[in-house]
Coordinates of C-alpha atoms in Angstrom, one line a residue:
X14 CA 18.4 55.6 38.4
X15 CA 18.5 58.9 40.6
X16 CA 20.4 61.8 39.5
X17 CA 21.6 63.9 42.3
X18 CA 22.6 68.0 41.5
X19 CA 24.0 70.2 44.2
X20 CA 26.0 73.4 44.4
X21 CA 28.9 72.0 44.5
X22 CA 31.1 68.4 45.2
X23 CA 34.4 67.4 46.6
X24 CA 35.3 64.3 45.1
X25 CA 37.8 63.1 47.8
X26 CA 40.9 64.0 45.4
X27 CA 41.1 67.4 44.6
X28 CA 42.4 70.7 46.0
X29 CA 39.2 72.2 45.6
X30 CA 35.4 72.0 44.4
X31 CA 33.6 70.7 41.8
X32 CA 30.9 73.3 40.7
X33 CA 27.4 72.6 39.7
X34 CA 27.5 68.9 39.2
X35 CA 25.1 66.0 38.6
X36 CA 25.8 63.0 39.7
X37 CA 23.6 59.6 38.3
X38 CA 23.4 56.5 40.7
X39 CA 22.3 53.3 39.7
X40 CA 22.0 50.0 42.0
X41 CA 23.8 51.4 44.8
X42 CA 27.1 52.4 42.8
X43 CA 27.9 56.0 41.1
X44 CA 27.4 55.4 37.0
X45 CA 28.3 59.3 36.5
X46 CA 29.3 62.4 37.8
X47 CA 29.5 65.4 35.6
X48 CA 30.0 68.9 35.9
X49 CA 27.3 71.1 34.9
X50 CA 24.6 68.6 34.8
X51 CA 23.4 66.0 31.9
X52 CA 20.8 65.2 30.3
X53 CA 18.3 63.7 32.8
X54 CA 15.3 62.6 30.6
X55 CA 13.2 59.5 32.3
X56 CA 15.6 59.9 35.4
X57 CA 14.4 60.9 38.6
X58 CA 16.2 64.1 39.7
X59 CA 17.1 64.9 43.6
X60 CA 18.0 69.0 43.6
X61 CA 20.4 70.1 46.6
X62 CA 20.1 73.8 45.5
X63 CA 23.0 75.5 47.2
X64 CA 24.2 72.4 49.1
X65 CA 28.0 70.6 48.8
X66 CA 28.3 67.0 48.0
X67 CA 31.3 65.0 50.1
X68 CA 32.0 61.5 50.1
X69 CA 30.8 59.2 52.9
X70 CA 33.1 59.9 55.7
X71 CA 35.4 56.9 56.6
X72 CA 36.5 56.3 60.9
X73 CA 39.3 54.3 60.8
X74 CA 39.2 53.1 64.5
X75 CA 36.1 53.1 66.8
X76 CA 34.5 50.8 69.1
X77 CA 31.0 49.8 68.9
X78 CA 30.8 48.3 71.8
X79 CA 31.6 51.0 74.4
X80 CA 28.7 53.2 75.1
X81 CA 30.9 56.4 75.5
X82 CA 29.6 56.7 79.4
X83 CA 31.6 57.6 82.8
X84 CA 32.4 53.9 83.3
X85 CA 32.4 52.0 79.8
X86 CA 34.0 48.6 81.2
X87 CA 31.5 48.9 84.1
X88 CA 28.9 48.8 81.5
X89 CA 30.3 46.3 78.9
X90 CA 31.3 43.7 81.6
X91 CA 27.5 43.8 83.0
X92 CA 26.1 43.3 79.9
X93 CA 24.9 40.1 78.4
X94 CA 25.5 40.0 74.7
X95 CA 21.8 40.4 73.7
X96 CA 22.4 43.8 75.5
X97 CA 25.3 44.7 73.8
X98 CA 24.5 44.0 70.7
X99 CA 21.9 46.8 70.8
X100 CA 24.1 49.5 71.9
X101 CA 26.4 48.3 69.1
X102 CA 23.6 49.2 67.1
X103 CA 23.0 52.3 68.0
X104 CA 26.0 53.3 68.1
X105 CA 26.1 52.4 63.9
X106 CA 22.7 54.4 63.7
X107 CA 24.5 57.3 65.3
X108 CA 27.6 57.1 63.7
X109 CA 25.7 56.6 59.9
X110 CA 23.4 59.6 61.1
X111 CA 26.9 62.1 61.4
X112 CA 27.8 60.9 57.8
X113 CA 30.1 58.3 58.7
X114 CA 29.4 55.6 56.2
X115 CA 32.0 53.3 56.8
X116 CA 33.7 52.4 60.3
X117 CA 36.6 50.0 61.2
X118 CA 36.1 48.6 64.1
X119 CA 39.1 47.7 66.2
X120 CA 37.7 46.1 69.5
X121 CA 34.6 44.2 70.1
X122 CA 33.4 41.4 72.4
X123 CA 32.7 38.1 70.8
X124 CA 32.9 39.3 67.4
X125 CA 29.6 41.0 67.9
X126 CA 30.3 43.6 64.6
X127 CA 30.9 41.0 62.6
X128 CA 27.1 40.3 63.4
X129 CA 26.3 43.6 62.5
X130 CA 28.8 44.0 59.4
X131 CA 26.0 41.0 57.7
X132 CA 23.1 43.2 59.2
X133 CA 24.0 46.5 57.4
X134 CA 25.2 44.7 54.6
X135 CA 21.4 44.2 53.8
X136 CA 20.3 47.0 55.0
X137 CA 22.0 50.4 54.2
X138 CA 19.5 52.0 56.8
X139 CA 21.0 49.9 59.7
X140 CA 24.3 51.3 60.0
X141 CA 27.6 51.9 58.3
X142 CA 29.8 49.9 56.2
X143 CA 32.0 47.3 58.9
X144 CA 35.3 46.6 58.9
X145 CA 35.4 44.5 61.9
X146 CA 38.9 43.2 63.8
X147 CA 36.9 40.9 66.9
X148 CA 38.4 41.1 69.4
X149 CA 42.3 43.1 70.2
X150 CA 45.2 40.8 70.4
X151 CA 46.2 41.6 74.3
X152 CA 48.5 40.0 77.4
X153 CA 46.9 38.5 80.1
X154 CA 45.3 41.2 82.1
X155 CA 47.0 43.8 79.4
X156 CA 45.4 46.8 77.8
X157 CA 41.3 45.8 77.1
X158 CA 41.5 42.3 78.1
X159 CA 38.1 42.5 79.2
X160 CA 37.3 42.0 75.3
X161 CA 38.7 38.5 75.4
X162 CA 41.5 38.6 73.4
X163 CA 43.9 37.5 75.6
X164 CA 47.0 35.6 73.8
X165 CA 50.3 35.0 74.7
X166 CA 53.4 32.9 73.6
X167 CA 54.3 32.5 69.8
X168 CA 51.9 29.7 69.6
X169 CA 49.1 31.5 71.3
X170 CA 49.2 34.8 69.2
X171 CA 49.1 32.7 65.7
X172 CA 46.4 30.7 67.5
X173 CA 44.7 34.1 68.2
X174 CA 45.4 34.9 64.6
X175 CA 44.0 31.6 63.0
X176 CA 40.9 31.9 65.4
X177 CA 40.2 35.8 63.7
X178 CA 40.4 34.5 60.3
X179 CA 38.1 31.8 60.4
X180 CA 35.9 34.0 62.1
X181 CA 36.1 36.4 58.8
X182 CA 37.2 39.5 60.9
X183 CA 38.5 41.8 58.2
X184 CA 42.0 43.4 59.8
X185 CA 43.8 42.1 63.0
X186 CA 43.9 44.8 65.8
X187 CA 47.0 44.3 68.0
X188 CA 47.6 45.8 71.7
X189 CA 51.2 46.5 70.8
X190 CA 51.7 48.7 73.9
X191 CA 49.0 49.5 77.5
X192 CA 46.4 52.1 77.2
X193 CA 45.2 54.3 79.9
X194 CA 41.7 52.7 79.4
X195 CA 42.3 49.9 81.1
X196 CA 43.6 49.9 85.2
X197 CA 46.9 48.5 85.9
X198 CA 48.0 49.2 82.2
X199 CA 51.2 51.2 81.1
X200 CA 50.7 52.9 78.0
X201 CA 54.4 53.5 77.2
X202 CA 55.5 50.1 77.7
X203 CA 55.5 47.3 74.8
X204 CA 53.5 44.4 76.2
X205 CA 54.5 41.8 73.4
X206 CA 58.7 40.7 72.8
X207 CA 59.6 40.8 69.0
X208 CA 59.1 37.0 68.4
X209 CA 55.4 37.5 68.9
X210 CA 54.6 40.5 66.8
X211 CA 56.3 38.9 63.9
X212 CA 54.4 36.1 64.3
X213 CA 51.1 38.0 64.5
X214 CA 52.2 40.0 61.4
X215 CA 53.2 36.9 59.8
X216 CA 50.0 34.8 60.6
X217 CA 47.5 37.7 59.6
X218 CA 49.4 38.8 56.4
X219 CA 49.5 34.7 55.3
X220 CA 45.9 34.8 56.1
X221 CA 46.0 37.7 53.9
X222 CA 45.0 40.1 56.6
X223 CA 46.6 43.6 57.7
X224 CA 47.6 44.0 61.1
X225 CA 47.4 47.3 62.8
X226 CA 48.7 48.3 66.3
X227 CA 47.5 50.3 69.1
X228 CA 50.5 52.3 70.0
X229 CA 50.3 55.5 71.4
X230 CA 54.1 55.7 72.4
X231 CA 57.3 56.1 70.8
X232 CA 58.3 53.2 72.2
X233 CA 55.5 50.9 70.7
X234 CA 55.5 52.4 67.0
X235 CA 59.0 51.9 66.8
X236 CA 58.2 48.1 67.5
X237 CA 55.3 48.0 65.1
X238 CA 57.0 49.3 62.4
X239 CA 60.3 47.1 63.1
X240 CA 58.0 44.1 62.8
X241 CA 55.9 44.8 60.2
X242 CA 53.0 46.3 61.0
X243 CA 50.8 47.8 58.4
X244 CA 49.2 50.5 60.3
X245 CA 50.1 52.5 63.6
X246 CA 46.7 53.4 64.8
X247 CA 47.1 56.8 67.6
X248 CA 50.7 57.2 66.4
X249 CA 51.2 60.3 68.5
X250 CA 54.7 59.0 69.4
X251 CA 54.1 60.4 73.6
X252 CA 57.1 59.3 75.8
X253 CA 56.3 59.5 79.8
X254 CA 57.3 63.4 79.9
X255 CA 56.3 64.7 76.8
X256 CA 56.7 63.8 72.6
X257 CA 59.4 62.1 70.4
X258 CA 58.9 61.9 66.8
X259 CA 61.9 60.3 65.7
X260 CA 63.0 60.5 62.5
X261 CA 64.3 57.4 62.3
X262 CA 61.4 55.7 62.7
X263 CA 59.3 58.3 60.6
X264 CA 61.7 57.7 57.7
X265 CA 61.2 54.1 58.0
X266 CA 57.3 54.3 58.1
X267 CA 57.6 56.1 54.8
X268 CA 60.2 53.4 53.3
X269 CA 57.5 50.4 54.4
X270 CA 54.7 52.4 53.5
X271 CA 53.0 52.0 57.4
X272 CA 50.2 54.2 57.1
X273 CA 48.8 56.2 60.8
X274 CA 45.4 56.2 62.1
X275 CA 45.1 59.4 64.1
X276 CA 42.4 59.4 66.6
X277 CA 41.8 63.4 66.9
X278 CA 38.5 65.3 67.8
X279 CA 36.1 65.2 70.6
X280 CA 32.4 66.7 70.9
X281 CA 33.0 70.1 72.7
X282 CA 32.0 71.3 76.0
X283 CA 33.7 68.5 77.9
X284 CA 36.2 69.2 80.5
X285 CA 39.6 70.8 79.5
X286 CA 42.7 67.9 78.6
X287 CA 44.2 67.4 81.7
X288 CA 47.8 69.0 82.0
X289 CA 50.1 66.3 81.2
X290 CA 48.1 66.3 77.9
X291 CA 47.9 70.1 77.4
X292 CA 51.5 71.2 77.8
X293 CA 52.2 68.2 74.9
X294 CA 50.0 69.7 71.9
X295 CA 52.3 72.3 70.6
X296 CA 54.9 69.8 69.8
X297 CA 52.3 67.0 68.6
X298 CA 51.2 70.0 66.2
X299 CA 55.2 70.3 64.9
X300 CA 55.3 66.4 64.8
X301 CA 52.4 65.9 62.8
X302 CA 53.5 68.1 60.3
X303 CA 57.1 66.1 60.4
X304 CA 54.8 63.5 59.3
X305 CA 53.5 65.3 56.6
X306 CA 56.7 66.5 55.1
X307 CA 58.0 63.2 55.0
X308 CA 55.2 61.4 53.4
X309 CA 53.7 59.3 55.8
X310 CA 50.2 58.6 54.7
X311 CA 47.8 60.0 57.8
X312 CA 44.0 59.1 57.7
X313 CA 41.7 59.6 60.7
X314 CA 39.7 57.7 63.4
X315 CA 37.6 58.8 66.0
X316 CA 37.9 56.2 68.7
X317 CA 34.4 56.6 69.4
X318 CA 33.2 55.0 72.5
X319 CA 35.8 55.7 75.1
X320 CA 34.7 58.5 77.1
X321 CA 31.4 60.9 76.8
X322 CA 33.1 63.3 74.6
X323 CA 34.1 60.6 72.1
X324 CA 30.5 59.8 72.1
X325 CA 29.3 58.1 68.6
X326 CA 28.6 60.0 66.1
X327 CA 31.5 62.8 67.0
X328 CA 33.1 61.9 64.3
X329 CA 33.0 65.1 62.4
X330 CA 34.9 67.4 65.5
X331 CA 37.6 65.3 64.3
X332 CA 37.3 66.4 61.2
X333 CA 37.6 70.4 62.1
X334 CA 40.7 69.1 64.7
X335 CA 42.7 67.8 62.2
X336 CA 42.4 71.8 60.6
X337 CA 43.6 73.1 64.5
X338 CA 46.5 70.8 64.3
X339 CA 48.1 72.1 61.0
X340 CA 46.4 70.4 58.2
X341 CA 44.5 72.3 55.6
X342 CA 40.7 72.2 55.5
X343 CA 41.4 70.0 52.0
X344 CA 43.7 67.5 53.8
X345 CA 41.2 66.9 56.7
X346 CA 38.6 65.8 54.4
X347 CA 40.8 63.9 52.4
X348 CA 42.3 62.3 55.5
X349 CA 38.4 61.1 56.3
X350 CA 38.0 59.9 53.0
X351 CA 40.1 58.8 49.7
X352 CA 42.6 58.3 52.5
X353 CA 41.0 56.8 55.0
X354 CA 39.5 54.4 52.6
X355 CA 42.8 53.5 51.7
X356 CA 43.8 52.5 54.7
X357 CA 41.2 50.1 55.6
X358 CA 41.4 48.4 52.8
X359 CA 38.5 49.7 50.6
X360 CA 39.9 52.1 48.4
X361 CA 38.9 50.3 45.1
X362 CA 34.9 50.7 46.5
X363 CA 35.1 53.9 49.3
X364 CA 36.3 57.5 49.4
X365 CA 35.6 59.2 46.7
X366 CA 32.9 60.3 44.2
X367 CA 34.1 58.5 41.0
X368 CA 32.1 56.4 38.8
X369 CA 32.0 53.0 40.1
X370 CA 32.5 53.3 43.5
X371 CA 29.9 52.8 46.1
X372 CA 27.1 55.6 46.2
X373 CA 28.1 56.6 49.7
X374 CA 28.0 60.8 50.3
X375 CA 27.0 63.3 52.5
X376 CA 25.6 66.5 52.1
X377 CA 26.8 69.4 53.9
X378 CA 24.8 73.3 53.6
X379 CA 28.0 75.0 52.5
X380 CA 31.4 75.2 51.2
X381 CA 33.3 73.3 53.7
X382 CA 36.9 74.0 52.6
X383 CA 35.7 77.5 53.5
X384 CA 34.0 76.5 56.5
X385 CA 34.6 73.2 57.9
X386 CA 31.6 73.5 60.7
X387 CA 29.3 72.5 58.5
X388 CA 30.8 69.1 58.5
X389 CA 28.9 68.9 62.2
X390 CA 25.6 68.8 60.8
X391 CA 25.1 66.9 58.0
X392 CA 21.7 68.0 56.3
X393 CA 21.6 64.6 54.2
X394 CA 23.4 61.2 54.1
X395 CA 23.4 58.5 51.5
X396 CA 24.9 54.7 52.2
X397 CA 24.8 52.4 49.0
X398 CA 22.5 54.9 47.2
X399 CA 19.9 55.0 50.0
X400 CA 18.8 58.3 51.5
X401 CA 19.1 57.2 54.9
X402 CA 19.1 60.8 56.7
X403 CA 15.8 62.6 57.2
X404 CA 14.4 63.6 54.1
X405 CA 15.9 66.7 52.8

């Protein structure tokens, strides 16, 4: 057993800190956290002095298996699968070494994560824990098709389905609408009729699999939620010329209980958002609090992989950006924990500092609901009860 004392802990949960507390792993898993220390005889004692305990941060949507560089299809569709696989894991390493210790994957090629979800399930050291999707459901030539997920046609999309269940992915990750990723690709057009997104939420839920969509537009949330979907991941609700949060659609997300993956935060010092983006972010601040009010649960993704900025391992910045778009330094972290482990599916096990959940934390050097840049640099991290940052 290892008894761990710092400063101070944020449990995932509450408003605020907990002060002075101890907090007793055994075989991976939390047996105890107490405030103000136990009695520690025969137990081996890790001191943080003035450090703050947080729960193991939880990204809700990366991509392993982009390498974050000026041309990341280039790169993937060069490389041989012996070759990708090792930037997939490095790109664990760096994500587990920012304190992320549990990612959901939502785009691989061949079902290489799944790969490494069995590799860091042996070894904590190796990476984070994987939720892993395969593969994104996509049209023929539509947004990432690269990836080979290409399925059309009622048949072929419960096919496609079928095909990521027996696989054991863990979620089903749907190109609802085009991204700007991929060349020829419309992001605010719907690439799949109605027919087939009920059968894809039909197949994975009998499967007894979520489905989330990629769906950075109005027009594709609103279809996502009108068929079912379980989680909108982006959910910015962009039209061509500017931002829509309609309240119809909110209030329906709220009756169904579709949760949003927002994909905020980027490593600083990259180039400015181009205008079309810039002159949209006052009123994606105002919408995302119309989220808020109504009740929509939010939990955030980094979508790690796509550019240099969204580098692995940025996770964090999104962290702090959640605090620049409205949301209070307690919401943030509970948007990259408790609830973000809710929303992949692993809230029983994730998210919090609780007895009986998985020993997953990072340490951070201060208070971070008082400063949230110390989220950046992570002095410690722990996956499954393993110390797998540098020593402290």
């Amino acid at each position: 057993m290892l008894a761990v004392r710092a400063r101070a802990l944020f449990d995932g949960v509450g408003p605020g800190l907990v002060e002075r507390p101890t907090v007793l792993i055994e075989n991976g898993r939390i047996a105890a956290v107490s405030p103000g220390g136990v009695p520690l005889i025969g137990t081996e004692v890790l001191d943080l002095g003035t450090a703050t305990l947080l729960p193991g941060f939880i990204d809700t949507h990366t991509h392993l298996v982009f390498d974050a560089s000026d041309d990341v299809i280039g790169r993937l569709t060069e490389a041989d699968d012996a070759t990708l696989l090792e930037r997939v894991r490095a790109a664990a390493r760096a994500s587990l070494a920012a304190g992320v210790t549990t990612v959901r994957d939502l785009g691989d090629r061949g079902y290489l994560t799944l790969r490494l979800r069995a590799e860091t399930a042996q070894d904590p050291a190796a990476g984070p824990h994987i939720i892993a999707s395969g593969p994104p459901l996509t049209t023929s030539r539509g947004h990432c098709w690269f990836l080979g997920g290409q399925a059309e046609g009622v048949a072929g999309v419960r096919a496609a389905v079928r095909e990521r269940a027996e696989r054991g992915a863990d979620v089903v990750k749907v190109m609802v609408t085009g991204g700007d990723l991929t060349p020829g690709s419309d992001p605010y057009s719907v690439q799949y009729d109605r027919d087939e997104l009920r059968a894809i939420v039909d197949e994975a839920h009998r499967h007894g699999l979520p489905v989330t969509a990629h769906a950075h537009a109005v027009t594709g949330i609103r279809e996502a939620v009108t068929t079912g979907f379980d989680t909108i991941e982006h959910c910015f609700f962009l039209t061509e010329s500017g931002v829509d949060f309609d309240r119809r659609v909110i209030e329906e997300m709220v009756r169904r209980g579709v949760t949003a993956s927002l994909t905020l935060g980027a490593l600083p010092g990259g180039p400015p958002p181009p205008p079309h983006i810039a002159r949209r972010i006052p009123a994606l601040v105002a919408g995302l609090a119309t989220l808020r009010e109504a009740g929509v649960t939010m939990a955030l993704g980094s979508d790690s992989g796509i550019f240099p900025i969204k580098a692995h391992g940025s996770y964090p910045y999104g962290i702090t950006a959640m605090t620049d778009f409205g949301f209070t330094p307690a919401q943030a972290l509970r948007a990259a924990t408790s609830t973000a482990a809710v929303v992949c599916g692993v809230g029983g096990r994730k998210g919090r500092l609780a007895p009986g959940l998985d020993a997953d934390f990072v340490v951070v050097a201060d208070d971070p609901l008082v400063d949230m840049a110390v989220v950046h640099q992570p002095i410690a991290v722990f996956r499954a009860g393993v110390h797998v940052r540098p020593e402290y």
